[in-house]
Tab-separated table of C-alpha atoms and ligand atoms in Angstrom:
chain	number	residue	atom	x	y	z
A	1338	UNK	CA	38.876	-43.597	13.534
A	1339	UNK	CA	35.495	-42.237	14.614
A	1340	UNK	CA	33.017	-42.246	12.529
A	1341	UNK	CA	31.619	-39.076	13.447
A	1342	UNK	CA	33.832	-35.654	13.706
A	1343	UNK	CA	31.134	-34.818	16.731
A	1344	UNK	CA	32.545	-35.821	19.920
A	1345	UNK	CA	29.317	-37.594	21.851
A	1346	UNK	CA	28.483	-36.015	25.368
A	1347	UNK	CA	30.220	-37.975	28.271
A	1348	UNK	CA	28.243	-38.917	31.289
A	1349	UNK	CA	30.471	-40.657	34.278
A	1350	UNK	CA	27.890	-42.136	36.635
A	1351	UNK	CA	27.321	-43.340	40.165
A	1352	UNK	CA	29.428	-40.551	41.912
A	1353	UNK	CA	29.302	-40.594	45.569
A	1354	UNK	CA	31.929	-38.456	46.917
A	1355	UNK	CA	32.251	-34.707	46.427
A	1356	UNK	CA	36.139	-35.075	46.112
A	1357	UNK	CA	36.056	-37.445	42.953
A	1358	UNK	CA	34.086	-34.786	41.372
A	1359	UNK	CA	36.245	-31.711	42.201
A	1360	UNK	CA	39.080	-33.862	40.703
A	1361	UNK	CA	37.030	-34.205	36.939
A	1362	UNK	CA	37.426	-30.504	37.002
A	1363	UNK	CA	38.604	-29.533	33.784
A	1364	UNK	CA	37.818	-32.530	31.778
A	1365	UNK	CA	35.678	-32.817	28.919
A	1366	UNK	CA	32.378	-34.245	30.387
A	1367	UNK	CA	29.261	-33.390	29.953
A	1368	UNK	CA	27.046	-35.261	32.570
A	1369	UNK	CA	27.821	-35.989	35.757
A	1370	UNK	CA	25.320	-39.487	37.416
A	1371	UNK	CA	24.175	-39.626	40.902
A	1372	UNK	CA	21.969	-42.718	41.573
A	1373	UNK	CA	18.795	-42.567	43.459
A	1374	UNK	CA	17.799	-46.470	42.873
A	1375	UNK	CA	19.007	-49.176	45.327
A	1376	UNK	CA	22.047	-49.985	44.426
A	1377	UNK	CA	25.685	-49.981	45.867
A	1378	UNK	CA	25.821	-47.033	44.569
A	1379	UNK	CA	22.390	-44.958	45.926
A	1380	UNK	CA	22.920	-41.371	47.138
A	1381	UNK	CA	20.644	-39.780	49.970
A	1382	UNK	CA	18.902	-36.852	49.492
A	1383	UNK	CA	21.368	-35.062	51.577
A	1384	UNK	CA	24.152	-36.399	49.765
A	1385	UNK	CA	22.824	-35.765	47.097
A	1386	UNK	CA	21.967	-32.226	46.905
A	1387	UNK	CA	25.543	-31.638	48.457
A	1388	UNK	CA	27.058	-33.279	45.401
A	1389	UNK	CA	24.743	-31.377	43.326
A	1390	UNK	CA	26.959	-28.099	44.340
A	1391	UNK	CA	30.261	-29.926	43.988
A	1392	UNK	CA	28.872	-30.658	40.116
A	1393	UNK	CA	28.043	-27.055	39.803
A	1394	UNK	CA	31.499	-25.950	41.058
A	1395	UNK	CA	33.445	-27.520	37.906
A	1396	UNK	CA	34.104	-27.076	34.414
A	1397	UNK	CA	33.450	-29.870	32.112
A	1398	UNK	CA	33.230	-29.680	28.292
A	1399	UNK	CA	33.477	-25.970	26.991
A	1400	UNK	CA	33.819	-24.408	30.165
A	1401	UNK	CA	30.841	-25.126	31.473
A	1402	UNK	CA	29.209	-27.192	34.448
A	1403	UNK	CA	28.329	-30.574	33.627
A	1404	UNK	CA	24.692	-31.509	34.065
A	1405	UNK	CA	23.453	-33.452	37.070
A	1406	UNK	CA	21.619	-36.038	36.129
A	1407	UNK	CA	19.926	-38.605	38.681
A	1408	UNK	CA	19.142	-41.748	37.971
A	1409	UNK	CA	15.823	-43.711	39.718
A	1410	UNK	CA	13.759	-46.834	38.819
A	1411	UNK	CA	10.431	-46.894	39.307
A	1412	UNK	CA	10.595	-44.161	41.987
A	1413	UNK	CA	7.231	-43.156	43.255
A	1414	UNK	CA	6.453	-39.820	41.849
A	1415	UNK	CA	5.400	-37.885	45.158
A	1416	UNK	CA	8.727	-39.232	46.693
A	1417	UNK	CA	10.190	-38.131	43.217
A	1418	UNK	CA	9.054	-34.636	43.583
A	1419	UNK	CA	9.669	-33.862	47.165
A	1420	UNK	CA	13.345	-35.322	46.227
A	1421	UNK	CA	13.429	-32.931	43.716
A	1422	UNK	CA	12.657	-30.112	45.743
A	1423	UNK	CA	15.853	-30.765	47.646
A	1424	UNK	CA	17.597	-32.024	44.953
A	1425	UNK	CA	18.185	-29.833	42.075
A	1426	UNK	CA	18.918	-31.844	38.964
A	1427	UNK	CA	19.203	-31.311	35.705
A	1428	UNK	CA	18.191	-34.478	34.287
A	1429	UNK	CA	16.204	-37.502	35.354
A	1430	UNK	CA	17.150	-40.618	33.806
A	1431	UNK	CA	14.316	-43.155	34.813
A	1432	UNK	CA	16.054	-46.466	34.149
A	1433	UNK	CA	13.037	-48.659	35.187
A	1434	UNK	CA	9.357	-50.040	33.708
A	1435	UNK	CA	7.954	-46.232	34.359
A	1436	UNK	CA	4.664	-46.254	32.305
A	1437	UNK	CA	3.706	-43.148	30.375
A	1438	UNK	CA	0.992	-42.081	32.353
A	1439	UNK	CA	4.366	-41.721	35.053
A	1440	UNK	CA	6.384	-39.852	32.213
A	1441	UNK	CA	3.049	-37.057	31.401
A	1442	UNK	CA	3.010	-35.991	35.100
A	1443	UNK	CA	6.354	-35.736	35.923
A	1444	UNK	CA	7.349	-33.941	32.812
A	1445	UNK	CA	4.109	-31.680	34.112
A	1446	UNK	CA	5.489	-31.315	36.925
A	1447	UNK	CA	9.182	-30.444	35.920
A	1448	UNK	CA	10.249	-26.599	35.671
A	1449	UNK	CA	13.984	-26.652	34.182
A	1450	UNK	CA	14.814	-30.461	34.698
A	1451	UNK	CA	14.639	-32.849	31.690
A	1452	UNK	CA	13.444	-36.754	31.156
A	1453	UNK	CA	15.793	-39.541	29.728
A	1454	UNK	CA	14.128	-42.607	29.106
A	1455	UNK	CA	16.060	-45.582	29.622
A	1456	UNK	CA	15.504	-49.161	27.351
A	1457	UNK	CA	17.189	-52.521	28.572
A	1458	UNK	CA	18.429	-54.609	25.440
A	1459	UNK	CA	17.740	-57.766	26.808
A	1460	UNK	CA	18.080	-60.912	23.608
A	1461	UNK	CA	14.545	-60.589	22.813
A	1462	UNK	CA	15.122	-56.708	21.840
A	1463	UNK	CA	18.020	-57.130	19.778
A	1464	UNK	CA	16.095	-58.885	16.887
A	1465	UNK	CA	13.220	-55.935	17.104
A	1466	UNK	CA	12.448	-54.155	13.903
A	1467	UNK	CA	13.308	-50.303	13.585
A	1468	UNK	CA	8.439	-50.249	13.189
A	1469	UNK	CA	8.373	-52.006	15.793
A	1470	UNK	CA	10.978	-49.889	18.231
A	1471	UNK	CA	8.876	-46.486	17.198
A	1472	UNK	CA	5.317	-48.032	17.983
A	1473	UNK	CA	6.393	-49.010	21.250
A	1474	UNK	CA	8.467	-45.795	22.334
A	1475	UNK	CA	5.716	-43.206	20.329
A	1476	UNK	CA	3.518	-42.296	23.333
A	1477	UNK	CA	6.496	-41.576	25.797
A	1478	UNK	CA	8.936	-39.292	22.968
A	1479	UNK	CA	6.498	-35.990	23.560
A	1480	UNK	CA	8.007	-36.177	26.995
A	1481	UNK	CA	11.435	-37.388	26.468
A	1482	UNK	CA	14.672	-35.237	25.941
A	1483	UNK	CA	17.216	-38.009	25.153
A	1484	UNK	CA	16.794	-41.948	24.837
A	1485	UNK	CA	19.394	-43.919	26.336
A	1486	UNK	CA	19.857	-48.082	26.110
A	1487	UNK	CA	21.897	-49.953	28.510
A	1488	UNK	CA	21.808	-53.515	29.345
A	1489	UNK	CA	19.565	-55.304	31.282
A	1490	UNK	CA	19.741	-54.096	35.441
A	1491	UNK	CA	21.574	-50.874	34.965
A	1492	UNK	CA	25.241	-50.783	36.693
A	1493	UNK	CA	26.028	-54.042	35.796
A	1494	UNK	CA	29.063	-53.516	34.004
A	1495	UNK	CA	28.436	-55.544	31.087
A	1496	UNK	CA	27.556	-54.943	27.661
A	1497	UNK	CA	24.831	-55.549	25.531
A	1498	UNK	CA	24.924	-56.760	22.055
A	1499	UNK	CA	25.846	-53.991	19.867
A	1500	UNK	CA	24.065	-54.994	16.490
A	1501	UNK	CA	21.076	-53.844	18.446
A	1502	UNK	CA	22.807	-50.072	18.069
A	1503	UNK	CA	21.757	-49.699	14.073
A	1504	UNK	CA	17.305	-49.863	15.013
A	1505	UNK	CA	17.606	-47.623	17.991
A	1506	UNK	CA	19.314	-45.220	16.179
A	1507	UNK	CA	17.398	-45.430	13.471
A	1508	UNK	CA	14.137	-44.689	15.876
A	1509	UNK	CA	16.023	-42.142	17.929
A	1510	UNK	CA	16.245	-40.022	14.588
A	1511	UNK	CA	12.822	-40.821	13.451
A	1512	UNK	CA	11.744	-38.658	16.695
A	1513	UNK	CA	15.012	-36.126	16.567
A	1514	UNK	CA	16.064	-37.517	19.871
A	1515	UNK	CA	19.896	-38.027	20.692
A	1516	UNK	CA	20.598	-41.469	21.282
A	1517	UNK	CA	23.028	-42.204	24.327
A	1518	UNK	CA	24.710	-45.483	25.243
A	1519	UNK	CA	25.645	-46.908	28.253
A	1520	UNK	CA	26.321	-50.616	29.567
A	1521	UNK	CA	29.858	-52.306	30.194
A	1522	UNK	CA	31.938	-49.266	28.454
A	1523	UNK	CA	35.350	-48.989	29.725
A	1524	UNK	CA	38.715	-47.658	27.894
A	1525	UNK	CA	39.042	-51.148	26.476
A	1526	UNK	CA	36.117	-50.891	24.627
A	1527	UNK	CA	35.037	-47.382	23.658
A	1528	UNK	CA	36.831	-46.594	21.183
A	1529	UNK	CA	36.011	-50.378	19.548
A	1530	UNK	CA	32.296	-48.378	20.096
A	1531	UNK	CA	32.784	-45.103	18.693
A	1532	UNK	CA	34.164	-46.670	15.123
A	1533	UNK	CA	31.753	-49.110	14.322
A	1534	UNK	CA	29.013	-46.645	15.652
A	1535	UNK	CA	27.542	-43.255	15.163
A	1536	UNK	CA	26.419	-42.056	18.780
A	1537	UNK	CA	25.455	-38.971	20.532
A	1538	UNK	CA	26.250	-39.881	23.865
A	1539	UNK	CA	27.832	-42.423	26.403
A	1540	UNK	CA	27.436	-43.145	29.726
A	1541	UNK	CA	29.849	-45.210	31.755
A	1542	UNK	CA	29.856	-46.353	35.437
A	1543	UNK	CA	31.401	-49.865	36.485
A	1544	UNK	CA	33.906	-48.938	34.062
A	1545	UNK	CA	35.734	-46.457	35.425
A	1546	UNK	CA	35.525	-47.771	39.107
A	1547	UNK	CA	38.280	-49.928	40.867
A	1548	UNK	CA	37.355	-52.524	43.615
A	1549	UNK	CA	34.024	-50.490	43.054
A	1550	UNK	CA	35.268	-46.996	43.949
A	1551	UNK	CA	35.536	-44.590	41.486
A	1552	UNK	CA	38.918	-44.031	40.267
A	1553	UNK	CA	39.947	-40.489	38.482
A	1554	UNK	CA	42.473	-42.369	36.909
A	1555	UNK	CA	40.636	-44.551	34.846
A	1556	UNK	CA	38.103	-41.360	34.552
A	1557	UNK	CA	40.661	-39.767	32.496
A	1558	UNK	CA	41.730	-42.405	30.249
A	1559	UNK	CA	38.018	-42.708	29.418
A	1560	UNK	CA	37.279	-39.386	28.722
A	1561	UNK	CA	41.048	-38.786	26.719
A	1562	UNK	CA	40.076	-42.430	24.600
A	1563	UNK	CA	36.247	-40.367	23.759
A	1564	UNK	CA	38.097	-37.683	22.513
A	1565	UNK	CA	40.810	-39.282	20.782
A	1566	UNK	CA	38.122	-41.840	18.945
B	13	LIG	O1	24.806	-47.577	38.637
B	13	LIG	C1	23.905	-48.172	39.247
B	13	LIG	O2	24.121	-48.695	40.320
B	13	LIG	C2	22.528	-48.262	38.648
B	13	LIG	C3	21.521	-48.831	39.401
B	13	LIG	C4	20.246	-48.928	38.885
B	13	LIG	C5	19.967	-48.468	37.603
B	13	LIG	C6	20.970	-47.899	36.838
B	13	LIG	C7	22.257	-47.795	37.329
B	13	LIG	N1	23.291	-47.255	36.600
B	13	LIG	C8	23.227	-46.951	35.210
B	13	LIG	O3	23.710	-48.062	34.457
B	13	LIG	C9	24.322	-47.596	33.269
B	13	LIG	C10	25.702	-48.141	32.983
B	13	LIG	O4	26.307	-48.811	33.970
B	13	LIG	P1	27.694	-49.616	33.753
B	13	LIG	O5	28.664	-48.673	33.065
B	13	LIG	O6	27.408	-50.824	32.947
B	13	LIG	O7	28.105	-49.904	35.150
B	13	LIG	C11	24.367	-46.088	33.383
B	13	LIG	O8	23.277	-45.569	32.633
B	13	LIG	C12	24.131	-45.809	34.815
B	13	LIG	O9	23.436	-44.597	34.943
């Protein structure tokens, strides 16, 4: 069993077709992840702000449209804001070694749109101290809605070491930020997750992709093993 009665938000990430996203319609998620990085899995502009309208046209968790989040690393931030122009997200999850001077003006900059700082929990970050995790993160959290760790690279598909999970959380409260979690989740696994940790969000990609394409199959047995944890 969970243990927390709250079921986390849900973000399913890397979507690049408008038809895999008219087919979540209905289901229980909360984010929907189009990636602006290089990757197998990058989005254009154009096909981005076309799947932008295809997020907007479905119900996901309580009737409502799911959030469209995009994800970049270190993404210059004129490019950034003429994207966004086009582009109307919802979230931008900045998954690379953005400094905070990066985080002040974009946030600036942002009217509706909110910033998700990513962390990478490489080996040398899993022994880190709960001090040390708020010193380092204490000049970005005025400008940060949501703080999200992943493994290292982002889209990988594999995990990172869990006992990590406890000091992150820890700091995530210590600034009232929701803590999400992402890296090499898949229906085999989240529910393993979900009991032996209390989290406000996950985020899956590789996970819920066959032979690299998403599949709406595995999609839904993600989202029903969330809501069943
Ligand atoms: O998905 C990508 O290709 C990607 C590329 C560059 C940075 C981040 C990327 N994805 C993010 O990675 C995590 C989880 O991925 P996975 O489930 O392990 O495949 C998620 O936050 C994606 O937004």
């Amino acid at each position: 069993m969970s243990i927390s009665n709250v079921i986390p938000s849900i973000k399913i990430c890397g979507l690049r077709d408008a038809a895999t996203i008219q087919a979540m319609n209905g289901l229980a998620i909360t984010e929907v992840g189009l990636v602006f990085a290089p990757s197998k899995r990058q989005v254009s502009a154009s096909l981005g702000s076309e799947l932008v309208k295809a997020i907007q046209s479905i119900e996901g968790r309580d009737q409502k449209s799911p959030k469209a989040a995009g994800v970049f690393v270190n993404y210059p931030l004129k490019d950034m804001l003429k994207l966004l122009e086009r582009v109307p997200l919802d979230i931008v999850q900045l998954h690379g070694q953005e400094k905070v001077d990066y985080y002040a003006a974009l946030h600036k900059q942002l009217d509706d749109a909110v910033l998700w700082k990513v962390v990478s929990i490489d080996a040398s970050r899993q022994l880190l101290e709960v001090s040390q995790i708020i010193e380092e993160l204490k000049p970005f959290m005025a400008y940060v809605d949501r703080l999200l760790i992943d493994a290292p690279g982002g889209g990988t598909g594999k995990p990172f070491n869990w006992n990590a999970i406890a000091a992150y959380r820890a700091a995530a409260q210590h600034f009232e930020k929701p803590l999400v979690i992402a890296g090499g989740l898949h229906a085999g696994n989240v529910t393993d997750l979900l009991q032996q940790h209390r989290v406000d969000g996950i985020d899956v990609s590789s996970g819920v992709e066959t032979n690299g394409i998403k599949d709406i199959v595995k999609i839904k047995e993600f989202v029903g093993k969330v809501i069943e944890a």
